[in-house]
Amino acid sequence: MNDIELSQGLCEFIEASPSMFHAARALAGRLDAAGFVPLREGERWGIERGGSYYVMRNASSVIAFRVGSRVPADGYRFQMAAAHTDSPTYKVKHHPELDGPGGTLRLDVEPYGGMLDATWLDRPLGIAGRVVVRTPDGGIESRLVASDRDVALIPNVAIHQRRNAKEGFAINRQVDMCPLISAGELGRGSFDAMVAELAGVDASSVLGKDIYLFNRTRLRVWGWANEFVSAPKLDDLQCAFAALTAFVQTSNDACVTVLACFDNEEVGSGTKQGALSTFLRDVLMRINGALGFDEEAYLRALAGSFMVSCDNGHAIHPNHPELYDAENCPRINGGVVVKEMASQKYATDAFTRAVFTAICEEAGVPVQTFANHSDSLGGSTLGNLSIERVSVSTVDVGLAQLAMHSCYETAGVRDTGYLVRALQAFYACDPQIDGTGSASLK
Ligand code: CO
């Protein structure tokens, strides 16, 4: 696929992913189409060499894996990539509405993750997420809902009423970030009725809901030379899409290849389905058991395994180069970014950088480096959290983007393809990691 075709695929993936639940479903749909067999955690797994499978947790995290047809009986390894399904947004509270003034109806929301609040102002917004409804036979059932039109907007205050707006002002999320949903024609109860209609049930049947705002602005490729891609949720759906594309296209006879897309990275990963959970470990241990291996074989497999943790990084901002380290700052369309931090909030070290760089060099994919400005704390990601449960050699990488955690982010059109090619080469290779900082790459 060329860059424009990949961007079209990315556009379709992001539009299918207005919430983390939808992102997980979009991943599952693409895995279904590629012939992967869905498994459930609560059922017995029949896993065979040469098979392709996936499993979901909380309907918002997905782990897919392919068992090589010639995984050796005397030892094997996992070749893994990870990304996250969630993005910063606002969650609607259980009692969802705020009355007035002036007969208006607003939503009562709270932040999910660390967003740039101001970017959410003056934009038509949709609502999406999951509702849990009562079924006619007395059970309960989860359903995904998403509005296919704009239903809310968070209005700015006019410049005439806030003359100091240019100097900046503190946003109070309880006051400033309440989305407007009606000028007076909708009354109390309308939001729950709207959600129930989207779910195809009566409002009285809805017992619980996880509903979030999303920006309905479409992905655009822009610039006279078609260099840029702008869209909601590029962090981290650009990486999730690239990793999925590489994963389903690449087989590896000798290894178990794994793609893990976790929910809740934006709120610290500490949930039952996040990168800090047992989800990945549980799946890997079950694969190990199903292949007839014992616990020692599992620990030997981990010692030889490798993880590429994929989460977008910061491209140099043209208006603010002073915020960056002068030498370790990536640019848009400059290739896959290896992220490194002395504190090890990025898991990259010399060995994992070397393995990943060698694979990229072989594949003809350019590699760049990100390190924080030494006076800034920087962000965190999921690689260093995942390895608390599954301790394997890990490199943190990403694609360079601008305006991270804006509700409309900007990245490079060429970079998606670079990550696809890097991960295809990664999934196809079988680095024999010997645990002493050496590996043979073949
Ligand atoms: Co991210």
Coordinates of C-alpha atoms and ligand atoms in Angstrom, one line a residue:
M1 CA 0.0 0.0 0.0
N2 CA 1.2 3.5 -0.7
D3 CA 1.1 6.4 1.7
I4 CA -2.3 7.7 0.5
E5 CA -3.9 4.2 0.6
L6 CA -2.5 3.7 4.1
S7 CA -4.0 7.1 5.1
Q8 CA -7.3 6.0 3.7
G9 CA -7.2 2.8 5.8
L10 CA -6.2 4.9 8.8
C11 CA -9.1 7.2 8.2
E12 CA -11.6 4.3 8.1
F13 CA -10.0 2.8 11.3
I14 CA -10.3 6.1 13.2
E15 CA -13.8 6.7 12.0
A16 CA -14.8 3.2 13.2
S17 CA -13.2 4.0 16.6
P18 CA -15.1 6.8 18.4
S19 CA -14.4 5.2 21.8
M20 CA -12.0 2.6 23.1
F21 CA -14.7 0.0 22.8
H22 CA -15.2 0.8 19.2
A23 CA -11.5 0.7 18.6
A24 CA -11.3 -2.8 20.1
R25 CA -14.2 -3.8 17.9
A26 CA -12.6 -2.3 14.8
L27 CA -9.4 -4.3 15.6
A28 CA -11.5 -7.5 16.1
G29 CA -13.3 -6.9 12.9
R30 CA -10.1 -6.7 10.9
L31 CA -8.7 -9.8 12.7
D32 CA -12.0 -11.7 11.8
A33 CA -11.5 -10.6 8.2
A34 CA -8.0 -12.0 8.3
G35 CA -9.2 -15.4 9.5
F36 CA -8.3 -15.1 13.2
V37 CA -10.3 -17.2 15.6
P38 CA -11.9 -15.4 18.5
L39 CA -11.3 -16.9 21.9
R40 CA -13.0 -16.1 25.2
E41 CA -11.1 -15.9 28.5
G42 CA -13.7 -17.9 30.3
E43 CA -13.6 -20.9 27.9
R44 CA -11.1 -23.7 27.2
W45 CA -8.7 -22.8 24.4
G46 CA -7.8 -25.2 21.6
I47 CA -4.6 -23.7 20.2
E48 CA -2.6 -25.3 17.4
R49 CA 0.6 -24.6 15.7
G50 CA 0.0 -22.5 12.6
G51 CA -3.2 -21.0 14.1
S52 CA -4.2 -17.4 14.5
Y53 CA -6.3 -16.2 17.4
Y54 CA -7.5 -13.2 19.4
V55 CA -9.0 -12.5 22.7
M56 CA -10.7 -9.4 24.2
R57 CA -10.9 -8.2 27.8
N58 CA -13.6 -5.7 28.9
A59 CA -14.5 -5.3 25.2
S60 CA -11.8 -2.6 25.1
S61 CA -8.4 -4.4 25.1
V62 CA -7.4 -6.9 22.4
I63 CA -4.6 -9.4 22.3
A64 CA -4.1 -11.3 19.0
F65 CA -1.5 -14.0 18.4
R66 CA -0.2 -16.3 15.7
V67 CA 1.5 -19.5 16.6
G68 CA 4.2 -20.4 14.1
S69 CA 3.7 -23.7 12.3
R70 CA 7.2 -24.9 13.3
V71 CA 7.5 -23.5 16.9
P72 CA 10.2 -25.8 18.2
A73 CA 9.5 -28.3 20.9
D74 CA 12.7 -27.5 22.7
G75 CA 12.1 -23.8 23.1
Y76 CA 10.3 -20.9 21.5
R77 CA 9.8 -17.1 22.0
F78 CA 7.3 -14.3 21.7
Q79 CA 7.7 -11.5 19.2
M80 CA 5.4 -8.8 20.4
A81 CA 4.1 -5.3 19.6
A82 CA 1.8 -3.2 21.7
A83 CA -0.3 0.0 21.4
H84 CA -3.3 1.6 23.1
T85 CA -6.9 1.9 22.1
D86 CA -7.9 4.9 24.3
S87 CA -7.4 8.6 23.8
P88 CA -8.0 11.6 26.1
T89 CA -11.7 12.7 26.2
Y90 CA -14.5 13.6 28.6
K91 CA -16.7 11.1 30.2
V92 CA -20.4 11.8 30.8
K93 CA -21.3 11.3 34.5
H94 CA -24.0 8.8 35.5
H95 CA -26.5 11.6 36.2
P96 CA -25.7 13.3 32.9
E97 CA -27.5 16.6 32.7
L98 CA -27.1 20.2 34.1
D99 CA -30.1 22.5 33.9
G100 CA -30.1 26.0 32.6
P101 CA -29.4 28.9 32.7
G102 CA -31.8 30.3 30.1
G103 CA -33.6 27.0 29.5
T104 CA -30.4 25.4 28.2
L105 CA -29.5 21.8 28.8
R106 CA -25.8 20.8 29.3
L107 CA -23.9 17.6 29.9
D108 CA -22.1 17.0 33.2
V109 CA -18.7 15.6 32.2
E110 CA -15.3 14.9 33.7
P111 CA -11.9 14.4 32.0
Y112 CA -10.6 11.0 30.9
G113 CA -6.9 11.4 30.6
G114 CA -4.9 14.6 30.2
M115 CA -6.3 16.5 27.2
L116 CA -5.6 20.0 25.9
D117 CA -9.0 21.4 27.1
A118 CA -9.0 24.4 24.8
T119 CA -9.0 22.3 21.7
W120 CA -12.4 20.9 22.6
L121 CA -14.1 24.3 22.4
D122 CA -16.3 25.3 19.6
R123 CA -16.4 22.0 17.8
P124 CA -19.4 19.9 17.0
L125 CA -19.1 16.7 19.1
G126 CA -20.5 13.2 19.1
I127 CA -21.1 10.7 21.9
A128 CA -19.9 7.1 21.9
G129 CA -19.3 4.3 24.3
R130 CA -20.9 1.3 25.9
V131 CA -24.2 0.8 27.6
V132 CA -25.3 -2.1 29.7
V133 CA -29.0 -2.9 29.2
R134 CA -31.5 -5.2 30.8
T135 CA -32.7 -7.9 28.4
P136 CA -36.3 -9.2 28.1
D137 CA -35.3 -12.5 29.8
G138 CA -34.0 -10.7 32.9
G139 CA -30.3 -10.8 32.0
I140 CA -28.0 -7.9 31.1
E141 CA -26.1 -7.2 27.9
S142 CA -23.5 -4.7 26.7
R143 CA -24.1 -2.7 23.6
L144 CA -21.9 -0.2 21.8
V145 CA -23.4 3.1 20.9
A146 CA -22.2 6.0 18.8
S147 CA -24.1 9.1 17.5
D148 CA -23.8 9.4 13.7
R149 CA -24.3 13.2 14.0
D150 CA -23.2 16.1 16.1
V151 CA -25.1 16.4 19.3
A152 CA -23.0 18.6 21.6
L153 CA -20.6 21.6 21.6
I154 CA -18.6 23.4 24.3
P155 CA -18.9 27.1 23.5
N156 CA -16.1 29.6 24.1
V157 CA -16.7 32.9 25.9
A158 CA -16.7 35.9 23.5
I159 CA -13.6 38.1 23.4
H160 CA -15.8 41.0 24.5
Q161 CA -16.5 39.3 27.8
R162 CA -13.1 38.0 28.4
R163 CA -10.7 40.8 27.3
N164 CA -7.7 39.0 28.8
A165 CA -8.3 35.8 26.7
K166 CA -5.1 36.6 24.8
E167 CA -3.1 36.4 28.0
G168 CA -4.6 33.1 28.8
F169 CA -6.9 32.0 31.6
A170 CA -7.3 29.0 33.8
I171 CA -9.9 26.5 32.6
N172 CA -12.2 25.2 35.3
R173 CA -13.4 21.9 34.0
Q174 CA -16.6 21.9 36.2
V175 CA -17.5 25.3 34.8
D176 CA -15.9 25.9 31.4
M177 CA -16.1 22.4 29.8
C178 CA -19.8 21.6 30.0
P179 CA -21.1 20.6 26.6
L180 CA -24.3 22.3 25.4
I181 CA -26.9 19.9 24.0
S182 CA -30.1 22.0 23.9
A183 CA -31.1 25.7 23.7
G184 CA -34.5 24.8 25.3
E185 CA -36.3 22.2 23.2
L186 CA -34.9 19.2 25.1
G187 CA -35.8 18.6 28.7
R188 CA -34.3 16.6 31.5
G189 CA -34.0 12.9 30.6
S190 CA -33.3 13.7 27.0
F191 CA -29.7 12.5 27.2
D192 CA -30.6 9.1 28.6
A193 CA -33.4 8.9 26.0
M194 CA -30.8 9.7 23.3
V195 CA -28.4 7.0 24.5
A196 CA -31.3 4.5 24.8
E197 CA -32.4 5.2 21.3
L198 CA -28.9 4.6 20.0
A199 CA -28.8 1.3 21.9
G200 CA -32.3 0.3 20.5
V201 CA -33.9 0.0 24.0
D202 CA -36.1 2.0 26.3
A203 CA -34.4 4.4 28.7
S204 CA -35.6 2.4 31.6
S205 CA -33.6 -0.6 30.4
V206 CA -30.3 1.1 30.6
L207 CA -28.6 0.1 33.8
G208 CA -25.1 1.5 33.3
K209 CA -23.1 3.5 30.7
D210 CA -19.6 4.4 29.8
I211 CA -20.2 7.3 27.4
Y212 CA -17.5 9.7 26.1
L213 CA -17.4 12.7 23.8
F214 CA -15.6 12.4 20.5
N215 CA -14.6 14.9 17.8
R216 CA -16.3 14.0 14.5
T217 CA -13.9 16.0 12.4
R218 CA -12.7 13.7 9.6
L219 CA -9.1 12.7 8.9
R220 CA -7.5 14.9 6.3
V221 CA -4.3 14.6 4.3
W222 CA -3.1 18.1 3.7
G223 CA -0.3 20.3 2.4
W224 CA 0.5 21.1 -1.2
A225 CA 2.9 18.2 -1.2
N226 CA 0.5 15.9 0.8
E227 CA 2.9 15.7 3.8
F228 CA 0.6 15.8 6.7
V229 CA -2.2 13.8 8.2
S230 CA -4.6 15.4 10.8
A231 CA -7.2 13.5 12.7
P232 CA -8.6 12.8 16.1
K233 CA -6.9 10.1 18.2
L234 CA -3.7 9.7 16.2
D235 CA -2.2 9.0 19.7
D236 CA -2.4 6.1 19.6
L237 CA -4.6 4.8 16.8
Q238 CA -2.0 5.6 14.2
C239 CA 0.3 3.1 15.9
A240 CA -2.5 0.6 16.6
F241 CA -3.4 0.7 12.9
A242 CA 0.2 0.4 11.7
A243 CA 0.9 -2.5 14.1
L244 CA -2.3 -4.3 13.1
T245 CA -1.6 -3.9 9.4
A246 CA 2.0 -5.3 9.9
F247 CA 0.8 -8.1 12.2
V248 CA -1.9 -9.6 10.0
Q249 CA 0.3 -9.4 6.9
T250 CA 3.3 -11.2 8.4
S251 CA 3.8 -14.8 9.4
N252 CA 6.7 -16.3 11.3
D253 CA 7.0 -20.1 11.5
A254 CA 9.5 -20.1 14.4
C255 CA 7.8 -17.8 16.9
V256 CA 4.6 -16.8 18.5
T257 CA 3.8 -13.3 17.2
V258 CA 1.6 -11.1 19.4
L259 CA -0.2 -7.8 19.0
A260 CA -1.5 -6.3 22.3
C261 CA -3.7 -3.2 22.2
F262 CA -4.5 -2.1 25.7
D263 CA -7.2 0.2 27.0
N264 CA -6.6 2.8 29.8
E265 CA -3.1 4.0 28.9
E266 CA -4.3 7.6 29.2
V267 CA -5.4 7.0 32.9
G268 CA -2.3 5.1 34.0
S269 CA -3.0 1.5 32.7
G270 CA -4.0 0.2 36.2
T271 CA -7.2 -1.5 35.3
K272 CA -8.1 -5.2 34.8
Q273 CA -7.7 -4.7 31.0
G274 CA -4.8 -2.2 31.0
A275 CA -1.1 -2.7 30.4
L276 CA -0.5 -3.1 34.1
S277 CA -3.0 -5.9 34.4
T278 CA -2.4 -9.6 34.1
F279 CA -4.1 -9.7 30.6
L280 CA -0.9 -10.2 28.6
R281 CA 0.7 -12.5 31.1
D282 CA -2.5 -14.6 31.3
V283 CA -2.7 -14.9 27.5
L284 CA 1.0 -15.9 27.1
M285 CA 0.8 -18.5 29.9
R286 CA -2.2 -20.0 28.3
I287 CA -0.5 -20.2 24.9
N288 CA 2.5 -21.8 26.6
G289 CA 0.3 -24.4 28.3
A290 CA -1.8 -25.1 25.2
L291 CA 1.4 -25.9 23.3
G292 CA 2.3 -28.4 25.9
F293 CA 5.1 -26.5 27.6
D294 CA 5.8 -26.3 31.3
E295 CA 6.5 -23.2 33.5
E296 CA 10.2 -23.3 32.9
A297 CA 9.6 -23.3 29.2
Y298 CA 7.5 -20.1 29.7
L299 CA 10.2 -18.4 31.6
R300 CA 12.8 -19.5 29.0
A301 CA 10.5 -18.1 26.3
L302 CA 10.3 -14.7 28.0
A303 CA 14.1 -14.5 28.4
G304 CA 14.3 -14.7 24.6
S305 CA 11.3 -12.6 23.8
F306 CA 11.1 -9.0 22.5
M307 CA 8.4 -6.3 22.7
V308 CA 8.0 -3.2 20.6
S309 CA 5.9 -0.8 22.6
C310 CA 4.3 1.7 20.1
D311 CA 3.0 5.0 21.2
N312 CA 3.3 8.3 19.4
G313 CA 6.0 10.8 20.3
H314 CA 6.6 14.5 19.9
A315 CA 7.8 16.0 16.5
I316 CA 9.7 19.2 16.8
H317 CA 7.3 22.0 17.0
P318 CA 8.3 24.6 14.4
N319 CA 7.2 27.6 16.7
H320 CA 8.7 26.2 19.8
P321 CA 12.1 24.5 19.2
E322 CA 13.2 25.7 22.6
L323 CA 11.0 23.0 24.2
Y324 CA 13.1 20.2 22.7
D325 CA 16.5 18.7 23.1
A326 CA 18.6 20.2 20.3
E327 CA 19.9 16.8 19.1
N328 CA 17.3 14.2 20.1
C329 CA 14.2 15.7 18.5
P330 CA 12.4 13.9 15.7
R331 CA 10.7 15.5 12.7
I332 CA 7.5 14.6 10.9
N333 CA 8.0 12.0 8.0
G334 CA 11.5 11.3 9.4
G335 CA 10.9 7.7 10.2
V336 CA 10.1 5.6 13.3
V337 CA 11.1 7.3 16.6
V338 CA 12.9 5.4 19.3
K339 CA 12.1 7.0 22.6
E340 CA 14.7 6.8 25.4
M341 CA 14.6 8.2 29.0
A342 CA 17.3 7.7 31.6
S343 CA 14.6 7.2 34.3
Q344 CA 13.4 4.2 32.2
K345 CA 9.8 5.5 31.9
Y346 CA 10.6 4.5 28.3
A347 CA 11.9 1.0 28.4
T348 CA 14.5 1.4 25.7
D349 CA 18.1 0.6 26.5
A350 CA 21.2 0.2 24.4
F351 CA 20.4 -3.5 23.6
T352 CA 16.7 -3.1 22.6
R353 CA 17.6 0.1 20.6
A354 CA 20.3 -1.9 18.8
V355 CA 18.0 -4.9 18.0
F356 CA 15.2 -2.6 16.7
T357 CA 17.6 -0.3 14.7
A358 CA 19.3 -3.3 13.1
I359 CA 15.9 -4.6 12.0
C360 CA 14.9 -1.2 10.6
E361 CA 18.2 -0.8 8.8
E362 CA 17.7 -4.1 7.1
A363 CA 14.2 -3.1 6.1
G364 CA 15.3 0.3 4.8
V365 CA 13.2 2.2 7.4
P366 CA 14.7 5.4 8.8
V367 CA 15.0 5.7 12.6
Q368 CA 15.0 8.9 14.7
T369 CA 15.5 9.5 18.4
F370 CA 13.4 11.3 21.0
A371 CA 14.8 12.3 24.4
N372 CA 13.1 14.8 26.7
H373 CA 14.3 18.4 27.2
S374 CA 16.2 17.7 30.5
D375 CA 14.2 20.3 32.4
S376 CA 10.8 18.7 31.5
L377 CA 9.3 15.6 32.9
G378 CA 7.9 14.4 29.6
G379 CA 5.1 11.8 29.2
S380 CA 4.9 8.1 30.0
T381 CA 3.6 5.2 28.0
L382 CA 2.7 1.5 28.4
G383 CA 6.0 -0.3 27.7
N384 CA 7.5 0.2 31.1
L385 CA 4.2 -0.8 32.7
S386 CA 3.6 -3.9 30.7
I387 CA 7.1 -5.2 31.6
E388 CA 6.1 -5.2 35.3
R389 CA 3.9 -8.2 34.5
V390 CA 5.7 -9.6 31.4
S391 CA 9.4 -8.8 31.8
V392 CA 10.9 -9.0 28.4
S393 CA 13.4 -6.9 26.4
T394 CA 11.4 -3.9 25.3
V395 CA 12.0 -0.9 23.0
D396 CA 9.6 2.1 23.2
V397 CA 8.9 3.6 19.7
G398 CA 6.3 5.8 18.2
L399 CA 5.6 8.2 15.3
A400 CA 6.4 11.9 15.4
Q401 CA 3.3 14.1 15.9
L402 CA 2.3 17.6 16.8
A403 CA -0.2 18.7 19.4
M404 CA -0.4 15.5 21.3
H405 CA -3.6 15.2 23.3
S406 CA -5.3 17.9 21.2
C407 CA -8.7 16.6 20.0
Y408 CA -7.3 17.0 16.5
E409 CA -3.6 15.9 16.1
T410 CA -1.2 16.2 13.2
A411 CA 1.4 13.7 12.0
G412 CA 3.2 12.6 8.9
V413 CA 1.7 10.8 5.9
R414 CA 4.9 8.9 5.2
D415 CA 5.5 7.8 8.8
T416 CA 2.5 5.3 9.0
G417 CA 4.1 3.3 6.2
Y418 CA 7.5 3.4 7.9
L419 CA 6.1 1.8 11.1
V420 CA 4.2 -0.8 9.0
R421 CA 7.4 -1.8 7.3
A422 CA 9.5 -1.7 10.5
L423 CA 7.0 -4.0 12.2
Q424 CA 6.6 -6.3 9.3
A425 CA 10.4 -6.8 9.4
F426 CA 10.2 -7.2 13.2
Y427 CA 7.5 -9.8 13.1
A428 CA 9.2 -11.8 10.3
C429 CA 12.6 -12.0 12.0
D430 CA 13.7 -14.4 14.8
P431 CA 16.4 -12.7 16.9
Q432 CA 18.1 -15.2 19.0
I433 CA 18.4 -13.3 22.3
D434 CA 20.9 -15.0 24.6
G435 CA 20.3 -12.8 27.7
T436 CA 23.8 -11.4 27.8
G437 CA 23.1 -8.4 25.5
S438 CA 23.8 -10.3 22.4
A439 CA 21.5 -11.6 19.6
S440 CA 21.8 -13.2 16.2
L441 CA 19.4 -11.5 13.8
K442 CA 18.1 -13.6 11.0
Ligands
CO1 CO -0.3 7.5 23.7

